[in-house]
PDB file of C-alpha atoms and ligand atoms in Angstrom:
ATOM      1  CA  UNK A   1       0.000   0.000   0.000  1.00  0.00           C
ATOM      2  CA  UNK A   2       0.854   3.300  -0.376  1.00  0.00           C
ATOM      3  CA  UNK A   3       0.111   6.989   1.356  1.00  0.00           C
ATOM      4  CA  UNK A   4      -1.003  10.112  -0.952  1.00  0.00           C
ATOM      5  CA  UNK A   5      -0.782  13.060   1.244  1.00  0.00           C
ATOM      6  CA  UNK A   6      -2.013  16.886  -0.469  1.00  0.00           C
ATOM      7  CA  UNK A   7       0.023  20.317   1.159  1.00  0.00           C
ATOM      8  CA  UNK A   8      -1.881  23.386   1.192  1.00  0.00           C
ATOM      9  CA  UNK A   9      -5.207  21.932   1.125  1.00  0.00           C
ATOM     10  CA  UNK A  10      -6.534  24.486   3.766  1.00  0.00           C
ATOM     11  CA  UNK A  11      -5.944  27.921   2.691  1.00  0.00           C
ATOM     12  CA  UNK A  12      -5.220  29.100   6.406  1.00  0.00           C
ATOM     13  CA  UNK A  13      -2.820  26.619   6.717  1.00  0.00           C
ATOM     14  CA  UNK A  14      -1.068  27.868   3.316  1.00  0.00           C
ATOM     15  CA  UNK A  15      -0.631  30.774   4.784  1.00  0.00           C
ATOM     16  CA  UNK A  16       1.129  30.192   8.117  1.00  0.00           C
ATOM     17  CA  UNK A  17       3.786  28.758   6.334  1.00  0.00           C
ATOM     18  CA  UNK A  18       3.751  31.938   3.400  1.00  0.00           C
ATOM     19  CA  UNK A  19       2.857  29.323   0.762  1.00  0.00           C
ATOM     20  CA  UNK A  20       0.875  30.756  -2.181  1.00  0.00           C
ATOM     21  CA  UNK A  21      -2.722  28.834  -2.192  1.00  0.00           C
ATOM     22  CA  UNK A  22      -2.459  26.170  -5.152  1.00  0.00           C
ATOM     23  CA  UNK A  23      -4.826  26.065  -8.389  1.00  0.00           C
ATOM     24  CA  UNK A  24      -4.165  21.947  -7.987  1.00  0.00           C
ATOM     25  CA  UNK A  25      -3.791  19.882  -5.759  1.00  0.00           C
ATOM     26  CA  UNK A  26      -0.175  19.103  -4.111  1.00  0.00           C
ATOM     27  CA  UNK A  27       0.483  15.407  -3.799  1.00  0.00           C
ATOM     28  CA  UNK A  28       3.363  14.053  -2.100  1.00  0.00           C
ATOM     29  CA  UNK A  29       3.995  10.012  -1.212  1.00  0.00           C
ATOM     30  CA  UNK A  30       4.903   8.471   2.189  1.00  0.00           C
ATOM     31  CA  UNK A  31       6.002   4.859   1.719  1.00  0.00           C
ATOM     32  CA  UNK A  32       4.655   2.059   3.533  1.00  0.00           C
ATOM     33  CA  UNK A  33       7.354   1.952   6.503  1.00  0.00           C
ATOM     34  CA  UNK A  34       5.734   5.423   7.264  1.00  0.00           C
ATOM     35  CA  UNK A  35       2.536   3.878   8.721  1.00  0.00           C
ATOM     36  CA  UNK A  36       2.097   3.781  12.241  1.00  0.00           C
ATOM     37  CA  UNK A  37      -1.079   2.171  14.236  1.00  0.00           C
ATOM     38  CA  UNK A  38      -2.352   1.258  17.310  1.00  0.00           C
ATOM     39  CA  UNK A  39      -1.409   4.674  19.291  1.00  0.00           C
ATOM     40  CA  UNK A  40       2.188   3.210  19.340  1.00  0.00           C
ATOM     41  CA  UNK A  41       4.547   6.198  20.646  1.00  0.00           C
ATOM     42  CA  UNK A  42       6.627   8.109  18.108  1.00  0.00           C
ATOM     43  CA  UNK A  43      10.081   8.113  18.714  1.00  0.00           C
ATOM     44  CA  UNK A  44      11.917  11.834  17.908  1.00  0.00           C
ATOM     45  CA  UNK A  45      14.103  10.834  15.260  1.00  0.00           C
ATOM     46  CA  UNK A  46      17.797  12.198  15.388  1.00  0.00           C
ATOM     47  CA  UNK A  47      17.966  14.059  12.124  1.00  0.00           C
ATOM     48  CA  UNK A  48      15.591  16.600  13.145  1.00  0.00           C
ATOM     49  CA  UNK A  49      14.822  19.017  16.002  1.00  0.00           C
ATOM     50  CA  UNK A  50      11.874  20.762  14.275  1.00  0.00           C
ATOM     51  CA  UNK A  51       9.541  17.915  13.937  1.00  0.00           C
ATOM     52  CA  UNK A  52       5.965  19.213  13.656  1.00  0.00           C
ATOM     53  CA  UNK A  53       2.327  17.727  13.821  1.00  0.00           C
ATOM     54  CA  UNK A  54      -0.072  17.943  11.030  1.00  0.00           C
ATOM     55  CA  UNK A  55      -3.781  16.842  11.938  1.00  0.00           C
ATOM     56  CA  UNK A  56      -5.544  15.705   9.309  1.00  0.00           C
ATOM     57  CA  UNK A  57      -8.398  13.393   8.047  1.00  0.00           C
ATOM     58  CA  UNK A  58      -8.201   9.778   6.529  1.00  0.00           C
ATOM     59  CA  UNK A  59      -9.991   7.815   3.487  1.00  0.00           C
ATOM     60  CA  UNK A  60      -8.700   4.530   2.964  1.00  0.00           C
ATOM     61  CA  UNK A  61      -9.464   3.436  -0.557  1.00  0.00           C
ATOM     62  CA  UNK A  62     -11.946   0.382  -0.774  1.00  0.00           C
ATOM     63  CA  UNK A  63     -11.243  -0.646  -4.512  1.00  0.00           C
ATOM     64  CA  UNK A  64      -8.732  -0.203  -7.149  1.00  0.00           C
ATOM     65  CA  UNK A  65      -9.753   2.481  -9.733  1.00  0.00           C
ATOM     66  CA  UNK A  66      -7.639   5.043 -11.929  1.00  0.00           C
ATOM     67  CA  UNK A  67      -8.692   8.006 -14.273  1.00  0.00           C
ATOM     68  CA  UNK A  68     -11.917   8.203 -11.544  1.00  0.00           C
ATOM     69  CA  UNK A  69     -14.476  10.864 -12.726  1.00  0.00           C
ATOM     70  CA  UNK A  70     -15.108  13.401  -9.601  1.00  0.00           C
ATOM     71  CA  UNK A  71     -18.897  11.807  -9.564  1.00  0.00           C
ATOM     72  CA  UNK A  72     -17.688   8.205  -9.217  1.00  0.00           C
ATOM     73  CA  UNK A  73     -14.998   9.614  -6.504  1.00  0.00           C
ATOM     74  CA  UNK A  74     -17.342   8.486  -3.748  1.00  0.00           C
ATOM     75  CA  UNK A  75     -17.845   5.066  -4.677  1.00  0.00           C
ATOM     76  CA  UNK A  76     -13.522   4.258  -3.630  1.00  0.00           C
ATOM     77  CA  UNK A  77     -13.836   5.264  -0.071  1.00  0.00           C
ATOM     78  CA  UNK A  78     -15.803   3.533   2.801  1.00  0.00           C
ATOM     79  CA  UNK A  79     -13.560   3.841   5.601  1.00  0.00           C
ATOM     80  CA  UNK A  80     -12.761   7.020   7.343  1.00  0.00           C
ATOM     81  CA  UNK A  81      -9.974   7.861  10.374  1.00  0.00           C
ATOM     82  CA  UNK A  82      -7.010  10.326  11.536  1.00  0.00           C
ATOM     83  CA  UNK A  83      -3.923  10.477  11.000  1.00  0.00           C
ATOM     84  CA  UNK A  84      -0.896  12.716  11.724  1.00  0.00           C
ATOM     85  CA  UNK A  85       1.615  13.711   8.716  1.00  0.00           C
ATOM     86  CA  UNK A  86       4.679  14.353  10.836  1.00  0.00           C
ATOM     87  CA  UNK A  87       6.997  16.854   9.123  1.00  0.00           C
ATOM     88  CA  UNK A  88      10.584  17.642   9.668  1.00  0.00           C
ATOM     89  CA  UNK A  89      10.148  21.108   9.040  1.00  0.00           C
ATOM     90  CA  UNK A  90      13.945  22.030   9.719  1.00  0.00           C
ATOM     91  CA  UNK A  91      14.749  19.437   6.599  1.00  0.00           C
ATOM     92  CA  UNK A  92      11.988  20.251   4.576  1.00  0.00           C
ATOM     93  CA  UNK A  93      12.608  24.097   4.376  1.00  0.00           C
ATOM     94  CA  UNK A  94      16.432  23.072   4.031  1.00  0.00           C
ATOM     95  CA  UNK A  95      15.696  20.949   0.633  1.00  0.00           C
ATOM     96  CA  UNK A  96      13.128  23.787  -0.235  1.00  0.00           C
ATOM     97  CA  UNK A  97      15.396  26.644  -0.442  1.00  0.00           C
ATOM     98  CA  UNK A  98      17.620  24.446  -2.405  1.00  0.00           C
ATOM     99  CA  UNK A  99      14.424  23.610  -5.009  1.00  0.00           C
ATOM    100  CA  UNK A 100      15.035  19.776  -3.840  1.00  0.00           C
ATOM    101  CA  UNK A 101      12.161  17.144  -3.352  1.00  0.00           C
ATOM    102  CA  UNK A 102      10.724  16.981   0.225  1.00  0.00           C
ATOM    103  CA  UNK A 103      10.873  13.333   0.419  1.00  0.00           C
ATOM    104  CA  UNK A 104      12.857  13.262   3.496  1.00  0.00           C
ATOM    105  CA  UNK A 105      11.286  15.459   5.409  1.00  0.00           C
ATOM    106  CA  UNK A 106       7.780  13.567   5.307  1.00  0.00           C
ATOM    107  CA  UNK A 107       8.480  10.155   4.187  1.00  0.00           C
ATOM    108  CA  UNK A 108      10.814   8.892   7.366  1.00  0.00           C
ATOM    109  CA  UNK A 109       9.882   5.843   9.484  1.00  0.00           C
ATOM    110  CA  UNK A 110       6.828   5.918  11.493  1.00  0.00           C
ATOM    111  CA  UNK A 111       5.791   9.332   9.986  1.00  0.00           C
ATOM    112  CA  UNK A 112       2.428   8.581   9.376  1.00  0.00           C
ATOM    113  CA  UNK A 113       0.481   7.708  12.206  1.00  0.00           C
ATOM    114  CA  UNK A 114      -3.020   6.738  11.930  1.00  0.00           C
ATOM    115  CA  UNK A 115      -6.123   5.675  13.814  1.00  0.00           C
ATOM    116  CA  UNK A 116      -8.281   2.838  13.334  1.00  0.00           C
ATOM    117  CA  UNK A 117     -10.893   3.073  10.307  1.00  0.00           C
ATOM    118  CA  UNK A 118     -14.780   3.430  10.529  1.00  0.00           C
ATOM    119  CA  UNK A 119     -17.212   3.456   8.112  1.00  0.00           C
ATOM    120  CA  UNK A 120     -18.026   6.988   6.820  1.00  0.00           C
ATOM    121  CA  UNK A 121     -21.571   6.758   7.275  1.00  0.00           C
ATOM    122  CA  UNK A 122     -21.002   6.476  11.203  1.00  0.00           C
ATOM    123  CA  UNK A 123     -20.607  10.674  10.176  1.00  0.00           C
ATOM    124  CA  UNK A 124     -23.293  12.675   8.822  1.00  0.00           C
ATOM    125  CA  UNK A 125     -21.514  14.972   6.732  1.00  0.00           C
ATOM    126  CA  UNK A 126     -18.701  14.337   5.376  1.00  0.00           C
ATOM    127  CA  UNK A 127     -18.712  17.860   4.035  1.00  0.00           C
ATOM    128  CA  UNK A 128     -19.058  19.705   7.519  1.00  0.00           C
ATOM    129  CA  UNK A 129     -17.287  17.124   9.663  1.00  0.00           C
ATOM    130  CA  UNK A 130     -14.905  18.435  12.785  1.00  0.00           C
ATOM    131  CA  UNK A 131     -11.345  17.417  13.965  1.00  0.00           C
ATOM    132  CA  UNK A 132      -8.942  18.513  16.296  1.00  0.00           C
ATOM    133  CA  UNK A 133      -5.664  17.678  18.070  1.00  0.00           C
ATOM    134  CA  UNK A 134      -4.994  18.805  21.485  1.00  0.00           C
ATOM    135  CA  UNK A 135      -1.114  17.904  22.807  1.00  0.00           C
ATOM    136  CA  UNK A 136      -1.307  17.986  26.245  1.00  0.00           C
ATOM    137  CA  UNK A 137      -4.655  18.639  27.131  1.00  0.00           C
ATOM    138  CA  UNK A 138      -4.564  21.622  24.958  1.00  0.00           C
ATOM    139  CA  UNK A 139      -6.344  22.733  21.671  1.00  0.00           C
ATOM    140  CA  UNK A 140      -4.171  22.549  18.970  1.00  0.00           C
ATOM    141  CA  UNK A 141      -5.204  22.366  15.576  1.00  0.00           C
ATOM    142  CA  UNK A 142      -9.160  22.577  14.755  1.00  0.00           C
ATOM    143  CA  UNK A 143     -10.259  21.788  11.324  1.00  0.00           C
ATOM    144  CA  UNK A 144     -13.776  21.607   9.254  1.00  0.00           C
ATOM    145  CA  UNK A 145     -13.883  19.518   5.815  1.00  0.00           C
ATOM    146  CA  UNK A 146     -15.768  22.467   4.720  1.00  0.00           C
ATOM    147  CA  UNK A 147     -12.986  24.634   4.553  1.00  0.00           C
ATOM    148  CA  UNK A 148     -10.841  22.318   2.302  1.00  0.00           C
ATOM    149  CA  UNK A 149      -9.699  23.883  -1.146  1.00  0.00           C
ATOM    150  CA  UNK A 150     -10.041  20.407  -3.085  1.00  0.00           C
ATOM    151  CA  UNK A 151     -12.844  17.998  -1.502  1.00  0.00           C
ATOM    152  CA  UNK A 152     -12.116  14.401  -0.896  1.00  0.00           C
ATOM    153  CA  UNK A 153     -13.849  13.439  -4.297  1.00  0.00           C
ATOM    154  CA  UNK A 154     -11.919  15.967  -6.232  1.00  0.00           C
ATOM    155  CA  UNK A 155      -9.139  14.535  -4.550  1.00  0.00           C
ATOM    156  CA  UNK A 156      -9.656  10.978  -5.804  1.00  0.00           C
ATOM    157  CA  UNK A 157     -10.200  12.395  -9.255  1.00  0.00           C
ATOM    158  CA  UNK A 158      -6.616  14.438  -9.827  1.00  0.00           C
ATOM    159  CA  UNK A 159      -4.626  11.650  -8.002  1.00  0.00           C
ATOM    160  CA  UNK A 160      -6.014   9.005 -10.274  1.00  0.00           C
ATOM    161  CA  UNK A 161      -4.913  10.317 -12.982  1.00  0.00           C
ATOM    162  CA  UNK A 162      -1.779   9.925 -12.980  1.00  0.00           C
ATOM    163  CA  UNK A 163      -1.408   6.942 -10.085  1.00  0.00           C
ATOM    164  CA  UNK A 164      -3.570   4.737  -9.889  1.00  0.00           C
ATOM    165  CA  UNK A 165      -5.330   3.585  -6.192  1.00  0.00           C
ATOM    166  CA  UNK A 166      -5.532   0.652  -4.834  1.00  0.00           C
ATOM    167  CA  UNK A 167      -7.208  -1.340  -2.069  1.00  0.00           C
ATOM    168  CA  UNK A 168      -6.078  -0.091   0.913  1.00  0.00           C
ATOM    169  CA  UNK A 169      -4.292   3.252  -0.013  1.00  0.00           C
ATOM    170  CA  UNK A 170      -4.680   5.775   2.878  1.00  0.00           C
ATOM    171  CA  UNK A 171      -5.124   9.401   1.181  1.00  0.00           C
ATOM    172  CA  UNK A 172      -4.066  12.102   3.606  1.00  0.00           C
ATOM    173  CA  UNK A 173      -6.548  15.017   3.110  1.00  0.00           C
ATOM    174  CA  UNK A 174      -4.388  18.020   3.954  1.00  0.00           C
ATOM    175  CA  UNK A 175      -3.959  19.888   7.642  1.00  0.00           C
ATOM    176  CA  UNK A 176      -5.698  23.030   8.704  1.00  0.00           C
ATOM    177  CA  UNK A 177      -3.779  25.786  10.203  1.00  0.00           C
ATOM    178  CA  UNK A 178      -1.902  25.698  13.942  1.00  0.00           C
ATOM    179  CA  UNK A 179       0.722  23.331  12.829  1.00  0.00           C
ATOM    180  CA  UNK A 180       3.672  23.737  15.594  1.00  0.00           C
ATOM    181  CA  UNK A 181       6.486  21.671  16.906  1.00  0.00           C
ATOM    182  CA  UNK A 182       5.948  18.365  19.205  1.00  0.00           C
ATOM    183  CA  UNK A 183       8.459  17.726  22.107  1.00  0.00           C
ATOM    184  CA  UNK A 184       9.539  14.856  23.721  1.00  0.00           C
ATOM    185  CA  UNK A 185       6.770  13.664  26.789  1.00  0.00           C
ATOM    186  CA  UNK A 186       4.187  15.316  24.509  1.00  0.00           C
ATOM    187  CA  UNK A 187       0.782  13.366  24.327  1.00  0.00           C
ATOM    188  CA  UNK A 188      -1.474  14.018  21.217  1.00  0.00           C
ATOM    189  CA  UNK A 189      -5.033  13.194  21.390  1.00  0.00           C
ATOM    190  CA  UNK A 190      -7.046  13.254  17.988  1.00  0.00           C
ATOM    191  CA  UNK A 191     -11.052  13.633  17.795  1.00  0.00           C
ATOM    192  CA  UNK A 192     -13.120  13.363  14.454  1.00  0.00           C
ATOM    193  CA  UNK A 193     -16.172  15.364  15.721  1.00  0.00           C
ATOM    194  CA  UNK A 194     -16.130  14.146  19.748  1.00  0.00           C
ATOM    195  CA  UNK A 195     -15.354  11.088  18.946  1.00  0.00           C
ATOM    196  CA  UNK A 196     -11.096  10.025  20.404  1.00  0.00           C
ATOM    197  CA  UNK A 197      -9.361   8.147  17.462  1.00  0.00           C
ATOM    198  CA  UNK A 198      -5.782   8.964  18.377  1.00  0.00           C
ATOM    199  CA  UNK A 199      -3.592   9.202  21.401  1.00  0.00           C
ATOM    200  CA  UNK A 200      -0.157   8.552  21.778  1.00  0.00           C
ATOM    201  CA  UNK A 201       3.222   9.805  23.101  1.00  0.00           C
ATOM    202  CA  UNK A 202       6.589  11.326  22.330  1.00  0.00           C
ATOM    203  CA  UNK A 203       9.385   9.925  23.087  1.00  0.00           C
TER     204      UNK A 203
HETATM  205 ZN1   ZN B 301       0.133  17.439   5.708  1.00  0.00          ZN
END
């Protein structure tokens, strides 16, 4: 399996980090070894002293499909959770600068935490549906899929056209704004609406 992550998919977010809002989408990969589950702790790797958390919502593709019209889109995701799209920021605005792929600074080991899936009808809307991360027992990050510049199905449709999805492919739907740095004896706690999915520790 593979994870498709988009950058600047919430326009506030964009902005914190003075990136120009995109006319696409942004798609970046995380391999497999990125995937982390069951709320095991995250481990600061030693490459990086800026690592920071990205909150962001889940589809996990139910059957393979490429070249997917937007109005079929909904038909290749049943499952919904959280994840986290850690981000050596220190490395990524390093290979940046130098107009170098940001592989590095998002693919790594364990980079890609992620909650158990449900089914996305246990939501009402997926078009006005909540999430947050507190660290800490503190509000974090707060996000609405209603603010998103590219909806999940329009998602689906630009990524399959040029890679095609397949069973089990986790698609990373972007992060909304209050990104920061995580510090060792942090503990993260994700909600989709009021609902816990994730909540695990640095170490
Ligand atoms: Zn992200």
């Amino acid at each position: 399996m593979k994870v498709i992550a988009i950058g600047r998919n919430y326009s506030e977010h964009a902005k914190e980090l003075n990136n120009p809002i995109p006319d696409k989408p942004v798609i970046f990969i995380k391999p497999d070894t990125a995937v982390s589950k069951n709320n095991r702790p995250f481990y600061y790797p030693e490459f990086s002293s800026d690592i920071h958390y990205e909150i962001e919502l889940v589809l996990k593709i139910a059957k393979e499909g490429k070249h997917i019209a937007p109005k079929f889109a909904s038909k290749y995701y049943e499952e919904i959770g959280l994840g986290i799209d850690f981000t050596a920021r220190d490395l990524q605005t390093e290979l940046k600068s130098k107009g170098l792929p940001w592989e590095l600074a998002k693919g790594f080991d364990n980079s890609a935490p992620v909650s158990d899936f449900v089914p996305i009808s246990d939501f009402k809307n997926l078009q006005d549906l909540n999430f947050s991360l507190s660290i800490n027992g503190e509000l974090k990050q707060q996000g609405n899929t209603k603010n998103m510049l590219f909806s999940f199905d329009e998602i689906i449709a630009f990524v399959s056209q040029y890679i095609t999805l397949k069973k089990g492919d986790l698609i990373f739907t972007g992060t909304p704004p209050g990104v920061g740095k995580i510090n060792i004896g942090d503990k993260l706690v994700g909600f989709i609406e009021d609902r816990e999915f994730l909540n695990f520790e640095i170490k």
